[in-house]
Amino acid sequence: MSKFDPYDHLDLVRNRDGSITRQVVLPKIPATGDADQHAPSDPSVVSKDVVLDAGKKTWLRVFCPTKLPSNDNSPVRLPIVIYFHGGGWILFSAANAMYHEHCNLLSSEIPCIVVSVEYRLAPESRLPAQYDDAMDAILWVKKQALDPKGEKWVKDYGDFSRCYLYGASNGANIVFNAALRALERDLEPLRFAGLIMNQPMFGGKDRTKSELQLATDEFLPLPVLDMMWELALPAGTDRDHRFCNPMADGPYREKIKSLGRCLVIGFDGDPMIDRQQNFVKMLVFQGVFVQARFDVVGFHGVDLGGGDAPPPPPSPANGGDFLLQLLRKPPQAPAQQPPIPSAATGGSPPTPLPPLRQTLSHDPAVAAVGLSLPFPRFSSTSPDLPYPPPWPNSPPFAPHNFFLRPPNPNPNWFPSQLPGFNHTHHLQYNHQFLGDDIQKLGFFGTSPRPSSVYQQELSLIFGSLPCVIQINEGVPNDNSYDNSASGTIAEGLMSKEREIGYRVSDGIAMAKLVKMQNPDTGGRARLRREGDWGCFELDDSGEQVMGSLVLEDELRDKNDKGQQNSSRDKDCRSDTRGQYILGHRMRNFKRQFECRSDIERLNAPFLSIYESLIPTEEEKAKQKQLLTLLEKLVTKEWPEAQLYLYGSCANSFGVSKSDIDVCFAIENADLNKSDVLLKLADILQSDNLQNVQALTRARVPIVKLMDPVTGISCDICINNLLAVENTKLLRDYAQIDVRLQQLAFIVKHWAKSRGVNETYQGTLSSYAYVLMCIHFLQHCKPVILPCLQGMERTYAVTVDNVECAYFDQVEKLRDFGCRNRESIAQLVWAFFNYWAYCHDYTNDVISVRTGRIISKRSKDWTRRIRNDRHLICIEDPFETSHDLGRVVDKYSIKVLREEFKRAAEIMQYDSDPCVTLFEPYIPS
């Protein structure tokens, strides 16, 4: 068992001075107002960076839509959203691409002014530094309303009476604590219309059930969460400090009841889901107006790309409506039209849109997520709540009308009963929040007010997770929150450990794999771990590597368990690799990394390796010498026969000291291959060739031999002319750009060193790796290789009823990839990065024939057929029904994926990847 290092998990290095070195480099996007040469990623939004505090190195990125909504062709003022990004206090920046695009979309779809805050990170700046930065940002926004020379986009277009604090993960924690601080300040004319807390990050010393059950979460395992709090909290404090645990007692608790309306979002796959639900209950008991949405489908960070599939584009018809009816109210045209953003102010002139409609169409996103229910303020000692309630009007939070909903009349109702609800849908939560007027969605009928009042027991619909909250007499203590509802903890720490099978000590869970059915997750299988104290072994416990294909493989293996295992299965099972492949979330996280900054220094070593692998001229001459000898012997017996070299020795991808493959071509319909091979073996043996064997029962019958003069081994098959055509196609591709040869040689050398190039062991052939390289270079931006089969046909033959046709005048394409200036080191990095983090093994087929990725469904490769498993799919260019990855089984797919991950990590982090990458794998 290996000890789990949370710093390793996030690629962090802790320094002696208490700071950390962040080795993760995520792509950043500049603001459009900062550099005119950078075109905006969304032409409907412009952005600029503004210094907040030069001494603290904090700044703001302001986003403004270029097309403003209007009433009667007069632009209206837009709500202001102050956004705090996530990152567990220690990672990321407002300039990172994922947060920049998130704010772009937010500004465009609502539309609104977004002020994204670049706050200080821990541990260099511990809490409450981040709350201080948040207050600086809030006061900066207030200042723009009062300063005649204030930031024009905010001053001229922002509605200071509709300001929202919005944060994700630890950013949501900042929202909560900054809002409490804001209650003590005079912010006029700035008024908060609401707080939006997306998957808020909270903690505590005592473990919750969700933390224990998700202790080995692939993205946020328990030790990583604990490490983040250790680095962020003030020195000498623990996780029950109020910055971490909102349930902690303290004078600030009295302020909570003065908060305005809140929206809290969470997902069942988040280790902090129990804390988020308890947080909602605490707010409700304090009398805060809360809208809560919790759903069983999702996990921490799902809003920033949790699945392999990209998020669907937002619907222009209703994306803005659903996104924030929470933000919208009937706009008031200003008495005097403000100036519009121009080139002088860093943006393009806006175009007024038609007047805002006051009706809200049915939004399918609501049906997909499940409805949420607003909670009114109420007195905990009053059993009934009259309608309408007397909402207090306490600045700086503005009053709003909310649609009240009586208790759920149908206790068996779930959102899955709504039309179009897909319970397995992976939510893309980039910009979708709760609508302000749920009744307009058409789910609660047309009555403008509820038919009954709230009773003492309230039903709160947490998306797919129903929860009942009991209203106790008086204000409950902390234990009341922890023990009150489903999804919370009703037993002590030791009983929790006995129930779930964990031993817990300050966040370190130990374990060996033991399967457990978890009733709280609809019967989904989880893994718990037990073992030596002080260790935490982490692997991809929750992911089905290839979905139904692997499950089908396992079921078939169980049905066949009485049969003798094949030698290949034994070999694969003795291979201890394949236990630590990444899951969807971590792959999505890793795929955003930028290439290492010193990649160019690796060019010379990689080129040196490539040159060492090229066969010498002397070796090529010996191959021709052997082919001439074989032709002489064969034509003596079969004058009409011809011999062709095929495979690596002839397609330009053969490395030095390789065997050669020969195709014996003869036109004879009555030919018996076995008889010919046996006779050929006799002829070759009589001419003093050594180690001659006729393998007539092999899948492809061959004669094997070794020439003592040249020292070259040779395999001869009969009439495998399709392989000859494949050889020509690859040879033609190799002539277009030398980088294909360089990449393929390095990949093949890596595969041989790591023992993943043997089809009889369930891995891939050299031919398959070359096709993977060709397809990869067909997808580079700009592209390096064309799709020859998609161009004008200048060569066409038919072999065994298979048409082999493509453009073969490749001398005309020598400069095809010249616009792409990437070096071989960059291409090796990108190749392994793609196969480790980007390729969709569940759904995709790589196709050199089309130059595209095509779906398994279109090939009917979604299920196992006999021994063809289709776990990694590589289409043969000519014999398109042939999947070169069909030999990969449920064991070797894990080995391949782990090896791709190992290679990607070496290419990103290793000081000498040209050595480490090719270290031979030695089975334990």
Coordinates of C-alpha atoms in Angstrom, one line a residue, residues 347-721:
G347 CA -15.3 47.9 -25.7
S348 CA -17.5 47.9 -28.7
P349 CA -20.7 50.0 -28.9
P350 CA -23.7 48.1 -27.7
T351 CA -26.8 47.4 -29.8
P352 CA -30.1 47.9 -28.1
L353 CA -32.3 44.7 -28.0
P354 CA -36.1 44.6 -28.2
P355 CA -37.9 45.4 -25.0
L356 CA -37.6 42.8 -22.3
R357 CA -40.5 40.4 -22.1
Q358 CA -42.2 39.9 -18.8
T359 CA -43.2 36.3 -19.5
L360 CA -41.0 33.3 -18.9
S361 CA -41.1 30.3 -21.3
H362 CA -40.8 26.7 -20.1
D363 CA -37.2 26.0 -19.6
P364 CA -36.1 22.4 -20.1
A365 CA -33.1 23.0 -17.8
V366 CA -35.4 23.4 -14.9
A367 CA -37.0 20.1 -15.7
A368 CA -33.6 18.4 -16.0
V369 CA -32.4 19.7 -12.6
G370 CA -35.6 19.6 -10.6
L371 CA -37.5 22.4 -8.9
S372 CA -36.2 24.4 -6.0
L373 CA -38.3 25.9 -3.3
P374 CA -37.9 29.4 -1.7
F375 CA -38.0 29.6 2.1
P376 CA -39.7 32.6 3.7
R377 CA -38.6 34.2 6.9
F378 CA -40.6 32.9 9.8
S379 CA -40.7 32.9 13.5
S380 CA -39.6 29.6 15.0
T381 CA -42.3 29.9 17.7
S382 CA -45.1 30.4 15.3
P383 CA -46.8 27.3 13.8
D384 CA -48.4 29.2 10.9
L385 CA -47.2 31.8 8.5
P386 CA -49.8 34.1 7.0
Y387 CA -49.7 35.1 3.4
P388 CA -48.3 37.5 2.3
P389 CA -45.5 37.7 4.9
P390 CA -44.4 41.0 6.2
W391 CA -40.9 41.0 4.7
P392 CA -38.5 43.2 6.6
N393 CA -36.8 46.0 4.7
S394 CA -33.3 45.9 6.1
P395 CA -30.5 47.5 4.1
P396 CA -28.2 46.8 2.4
F397 CA -30.3 43.8 1.2
A398 CA -33.2 44.7 -1.0
P399 CA -36.7 43.2 -0.5
H400 CA -38.2 41.0 -3.2
N401 CA -41.4 39.2 -3.8
F402 CA -41.0 35.4 -3.9
F403 CA -43.4 32.8 -5.0
L404 CA -44.5 30.8 -1.9
R405 CA -45.1 27.1 -2.3
P406 CA -47.2 25.0 0.2
P407 CA -45.8 21.7 1.5
N408 CA -45.4 19.1 -1.1
P409 CA -48.8 17.4 -1.4
N410 CA -47.3 14.3 -3.0
P411 CA -44.6 12.8 -0.8
N412 CA -43.6 10.4 -3.6
W413 CA -43.1 13.2 -6.1
F414 CA -39.6 13.6 -7.6
P415 CA -38.4 15.9 -10.4
S416 CA -37.7 12.7 -12.5
Q417 CA -41.5 12.7 -13.1
L418 CA -41.2 15.9 -15.1
P419 CA -41.3 15.6 -18.9
G420 CA -37.9 15.3 -20.3
F421 CA -36.1 14.6 -17.0
N422 CA -33.1 12.4 -17.5
H423 CA -31.9 11.2 -14.1
T424 CA -28.5 10.2 -15.4
H425 CA -27.9 13.6 -17.1
H426 CA -24.6 15.1 -16.1
L427 CA -25.4 18.7 -15.4
Q428 CA -23.4 21.5 -16.9
Y429 CA -23.9 24.3 -14.4
N430 CA -21.9 27.0 -16.1
H431 CA -24.6 29.7 -15.8
Q432 CA -27.9 28.1 -14.7
F433 CA -29.5 29.2 -11.5
L434 CA -32.9 29.3 -9.9
G435 CA -35.6 31.4 -11.6
D436 CA -37.2 34.2 -9.5
D437 CA -40.8 33.3 -10.4
I438 CA -41.1 29.5 -10.4
Q439 CA -44.8 29.7 -11.1
K440 CA -44.1 31.1 -14.5
L441 CA -42.4 27.9 -15.4
G442 CA -45.7 26.1 -15.5
F443 CA -45.0 23.5 -12.9
F444 CA -47.2 24.9 -10.0
G445 CA -50.3 25.8 -11.9
T446 CA -51.5 29.3 -12.6
S447 CA -52.7 30.5 -9.2
P448 CA -50.8 33.6 -8.2
R449 CA -50.6 32.6 -4.6
P450 CA -50.4 29.3 -2.7
S451 CA -53.6 27.6 -1.7
S452 CA -52.5 26.9 1.8
V453 CA -50.0 28.3 4.3
Y454 CA -46.8 26.8 5.7
Q455 CA -47.4 24.4 8.5
Q456 CA -45.0 23.4 11.3
E457 CA -43.3 20.8 9.1
L458 CA -41.9 22.2 5.9
S459 CA -41.0 20.1 2.8
L460 CA -37.8 21.4 1.1
I461 CA -37.3 19.9 -2.4
F462 CA -33.5 19.4 -2.8
G463 CA -33.7 18.5 -6.6
S464 CA -33.7 14.7 -6.5
L465 CA -33.1 14.6 -2.7
P466 CA -36.3 15.2 -0.7
C467 CA -35.7 16.5 2.8
V468 CA -38.0 17.3 5.7
I469 CA -37.1 20.0 8.2
Q470 CA -38.7 20.1 11.6
I471 CA -39.3 23.5 13.1
N472 CA -38.3 23.2 16.8
E473 CA -39.4 25.5 19.5
G474 CA -36.8 28.3 19.9
V475 CA -33.6 28.5 18.0
P476 CA -31.9 25.1 17.8
N477 CA -28.3 24.5 18.9
D478 CA -25.6 23.0 16.7
N479 CA -26.5 19.5 17.5
S480 CA -30.1 20.1 16.3
Y481 CA -28.7 20.8 12.8
D482 CA -26.5 17.7 12.8
N483 CA -29.3 15.4 13.9
S484 CA -32.4 16.7 12.2
A485 CA -32.9 15.4 8.7
S486 CA -32.1 12.7 6.2
G487 CA -28.6 13.0 4.9
T488 CA -27.3 14.2 8.3
I489 CA -25.4 12.4 11.0
A490 CA -27.4 10.9 13.9
E491 CA -24.7 8.9 15.5
G492 CA -21.4 9.7 17.1
L493 CA -18.0 9.4 15.4
M494 CA -17.2 5.9 16.5
S495 CA -20.6 4.6 15.5
K496 CA -20.1 6.2 12.1
E497 CA -16.8 4.5 11.8
R498 CA -18.4 1.1 12.6
E499 CA -21.3 1.7 10.2
I500 CA -19.3 2.8 7.2
G501 CA -16.1 0.8 7.9
Y502 CA -13.7 3.8 8.1
R503 CA -11.2 4.7 10.8
V504 CA -10.8 8.4 10.9
S505 CA -8.1 10.5 12.5
D506 CA -7.9 14.2 11.5
G507 CA -8.8 13.4 7.9
I508 CA -6.6 10.4 7.3
A509 CA -8.7 7.4 6.2
M510 CA -7.1 4.0 5.9
A511 CA -8.2 1.2 3.8
K512 CA -8.1 -1.9 1.6
L513 CA -10.7 -2.3 -1.1
V514 CA -14.0 -3.7 0.2
K515 CA -17.2 -3.3 -1.8
M516 CA -20.1 -1.7 -0.1
Q517 CA -23.7 -0.9 -1.3
N518 CA -24.7 2.6 -0.2
P519 CA -28.4 3.0 0.2
D520 CA -28.1 6.8 0.2
T521 CA -27.0 6.8 -3.4
G522 CA -29.7 4.7 -5.0
G523 CA -27.8 1.4 -4.7
R524 CA -24.7 2.6 -6.5
A525 CA -21.6 0.6 -5.5
R526 CA -19.0 2.5 -3.5
L527 CA -15.7 1.3 -2.3
R528 CA -14.5 1.6 1.2
R529 CA -10.9 1.1 2.4
E530 CA -9.4 -0.3 5.5
G531 CA -5.8 -0.9 6.4
D532 CA -2.8 0.3 8.2
W533 CA -3.1 3.4 10.3
G534 CA -1.5 6.4 8.8
C535 CA -1.9 5.6 5.1
F536 CA -4.5 6.5 2.5
E537 CA -4.5 4.5 -0.7
L538 CA -6.3 6.3 -3.5
D539 CA -7.3 4.9 -6.8
D540 CA -10.2 5.3 -9.2
S541 CA -12.7 3.6 -6.9
G542 CA -15.9 4.9 -8.3
E543 CA -15.4 4.8 -12.1
Q544 CA -16.5 2.0 -14.4
V545 CA -13.6 2.3 -16.8
M546 CA -15.5 1.6 -19.9
G547 CA -19.1 1.5 -18.8
S548 CA -21.3 -1.3 -20.1
L549 CA -18.5 -2.8 -22.2
V550 CA -16.4 -3.6 -19.1
L551 CA -19.5 -4.8 -17.2
E552 CA -20.4 -7.0 -20.1
D553 CA -16.9 -8.4 -20.1
E554 CA -17.0 -9.1 -16.4
L555 CA -20.4 -10.9 -16.7
R556 CA -19.2 -13.0 -19.5
D557 CA -16.0 -13.9 -17.5
K558 CA -18.2 -15.0 -14.6
N559 CA -20.3 -17.1 -16.9
D560 CA -17.1 -18.7 -18.2
K561 CA -15.4 -19.0 -14.9
G562 CA -15.4 -22.8 -15.1
Q563 CA -13.4 -22.7 -18.2
Q564 CA -9.6 -22.6 -18.3
N565 CA -8.1 -19.1 -18.5
S566 CA -6.2 -18.2 -21.6
S567 CA -2.5 -17.5 -21.3
R568 CA -3.2 -13.9 -22.3
D569 CA -5.6 -13.4 -19.4
K570 CA -3.0 -14.9 -17.0
D571 CA -0.3 -12.5 -18.3
C572 CA -2.6 -9.5 -18.0
R573 CA -3.7 -10.4 -14.5
S574 CA -0.1 -10.8 -13.4
D575 CA 0.6 -7.3 -14.6
T576 CA 0.1 -5.1 -11.5
R577 CA -0.5 -2.0 -13.6
G578 CA -3.9 -0.5 -14.3
Q579 CA -5.0 0.1 -10.7
Y580 CA -4.7 3.9 -10.8
I581 CA -6.4 5.2 -13.9
L582 CA -8.0 8.7 -13.6
G583 CA -11.7 9.3 -13.6
H584 CA -13.7 11.9 -15.5
R585 CA -13.2 14.8 -13.2
M586 CA -9.5 14.5 -12.7
R587 CA -9.0 13.9 -16.5
N588 CA -11.0 17.1 -17.2
F589 CA -8.9 18.9 -14.6
K590 CA -5.6 17.7 -16.1
R591 CA -6.5 18.4 -19.7
Q592 CA -6.5 22.1 -19.0
F593 CA -2.8 22.2 -18.1
E594 CA -0.6 24.1 -20.4
C595 CA 2.6 22.5 -21.8
R596 CA 5.7 22.9 -19.6
S597 CA 7.6 26.1 -20.3
D598 CA 10.9 24.4 -21.0
I599 CA 9.6 22.0 -23.6
E600 CA 11.9 23.2 -26.3
R601 CA 15.0 22.0 -24.5
L602 CA 13.8 18.4 -25.1
N603 CA 13.8 18.7 -28.9
A604 CA 17.5 17.7 -29.3
P605 CA 17.3 14.6 -27.0
F606 CA 14.1 13.4 -28.8
L607 CA 15.6 13.9 -32.2
S608 CA 18.7 12.0 -31.1
I609 CA 16.5 9.1 -30.0
Y610 CA 14.7 9.2 -33.3
E611 CA 17.9 9.1 -35.3
S612 CA 19.2 6.2 -33.2
L613 CA 16.2 4.2 -34.2
I614 CA 16.4 4.7 -38.0
P615 CA 17.7 1.6 -39.8
T616 CA 21.1 2.1 -41.3
E617 CA 21.7 1.9 -45.1
E618 CA 23.6 -1.3 -44.5
E619 CA 20.6 -2.8 -42.7
K620 CA 18.3 -1.8 -45.6
A621 CA 20.7 -3.4 -48.1
K622 CA 20.6 -6.7 -46.2
Q623 CA 16.8 -6.6 -46.3
K624 CA 16.9 -6.2 -50.0
Q625 CA 19.5 -9.0 -50.2
L626 CA 17.2 -11.4 -48.4
L627 CA 14.2 -10.4 -50.4
T628 CA 16.2 -11.1 -53.6
L629 CA 17.1 -14.6 -52.3
L630 CA 13.5 -15.4 -51.5
E631 CA 12.3 -14.2 -54.9
K632 CA 14.8 -16.5 -56.6
L633 CA 13.7 -19.6 -54.5
V634 CA 9.9 -18.9 -54.9
T635 CA 9.8 -18.1 -58.6
K636 CA 11.7 -21.3 -59.3
E637 CA 8.7 -23.2 -58.0
W638 CA 5.9 -20.7 -58.7
P639 CA 6.9 -18.5 -61.7
E640 CA 3.8 -16.4 -61.6
A641 CA 4.2 -15.5 -57.9
Q642 CA 5.4 -12.1 -56.6
L643 CA 6.9 -11.1 -53.3
Y644 CA 6.1 -7.8 -51.5
L645 CA 7.6 -6.3 -48.4
Y646 CA 4.9 -5.0 -46.1
G647 CA 4.5 -3.7 -42.5
S648 CA 7.1 -1.7 -40.7
C649 CA 10.0 -2.7 -42.9
A650 CA 8.3 -1.1 -45.9
N651 CA 6.0 1.6 -44.6
S652 CA 8.8 3.9 -43.4
F653 CA 8.1 3.2 -39.7
G654 CA 10.5 0.3 -39.2
V655 CA 13.1 0.7 -36.5
S656 CA 16.6 -0.8 -36.7
K657 CA 17.2 -4.5 -36.2
S658 CA 13.6 -5.3 -37.0
D659 CA 12.3 -8.4 -38.7
I660 CA 10.8 -8.2 -42.1
D661 CA 7.3 -9.3 -43.3
V662 CA 6.9 -10.6 -46.8
C663 CA 3.6 -11.2 -48.7
F664 CA 3.7 -14.2 -51.2
A665 CA 1.2 -13.1 -53.8
I666 CA -0.1 -15.7 -56.2
E667 CA -3.3 -15.8 -58.4
N668 CA -4.8 -19.2 -58.0
A669 CA -8.4 -19.7 -57.0
D670 CA -7.8 -23.4 -56.1
L671 CA -4.8 -22.6 -53.9
N672 CA -4.6 -24.5 -50.6
K673 CA -2.6 -22.1 -48.3
S674 CA -1.5 -24.9 -45.9
D675 CA -0.1 -27.0 -48.7
V676 CA 1.8 -24.0 -50.2
L677 CA 3.2 -23.0 -46.9
L678 CA 4.4 -26.6 -46.2
K679 CA 6.0 -26.8 -49.6
L680 CA 7.6 -23.4 -49.2
A681 CA 9.1 -24.4 -45.9
D682 CA 10.7 -27.4 -47.4
I683 CA 12.2 -25.3 -50.2
L684 CA 13.6 -22.7 -47.8
Q685 CA 15.0 -25.3 -45.4
S686 CA 16.8 -27.1 -48.3
D687 CA 18.6 -23.8 -49.1
N688 CA 20.2 -23.7 -45.6
L689 CA 17.9 -21.0 -44.2
Q690 CA 17.5 -21.6 -40.4
N691 CA 14.7 -21.9 -37.9
V692 CA 12.1 -22.6 -40.7
Q693 CA 8.6 -23.2 -39.3
A694 CA 5.3 -23.5 -41.1
L695 CA 2.5 -22.2 -38.8
T696 CA -0.5 -23.4 -40.8
R697 CA -3.0 -23.1 -37.9
A698 CA -2.3 -19.5 -37.0
R699 CA -5.0 -16.8 -37.5
V700 CA -2.7 -15.6 -40.4
P701 CA -0.8 -18.7 -41.5
I702 CA 2.9 -17.9 -42.1
V703 CA 6.3 -19.5 -42.6
K704 CA 9.0 -18.2 -40.2
L705 CA 12.7 -18.3 -40.9
M706 CA 16.0 -16.7 -40.2
D707 CA 18.8 -16.0 -42.7
P708 CA 22.2 -16.8 -41.2
V709 CA 24.0 -14.6 -43.7
T710 CA 22.2 -11.3 -43.0
G711 CA 21.0 -12.2 -39.5
I712 CA 17.5 -11.1 -40.4
S713 CA 14.3 -13.0 -39.4
C714 CA 11.4 -13.1 -41.7
D715 CA 7.7 -14.0 -41.8
I716 CA 6.1 -15.0 -45.1
C717 CA 2.3 -15.0 -45.5
I718 CA 0.2 -15.8 -48.6
N719 CA -2.0 -13.2 -50.4
N720 CA -2.3 -10.7 -47.6
L721 CA -2.5 -8.0 -50.2

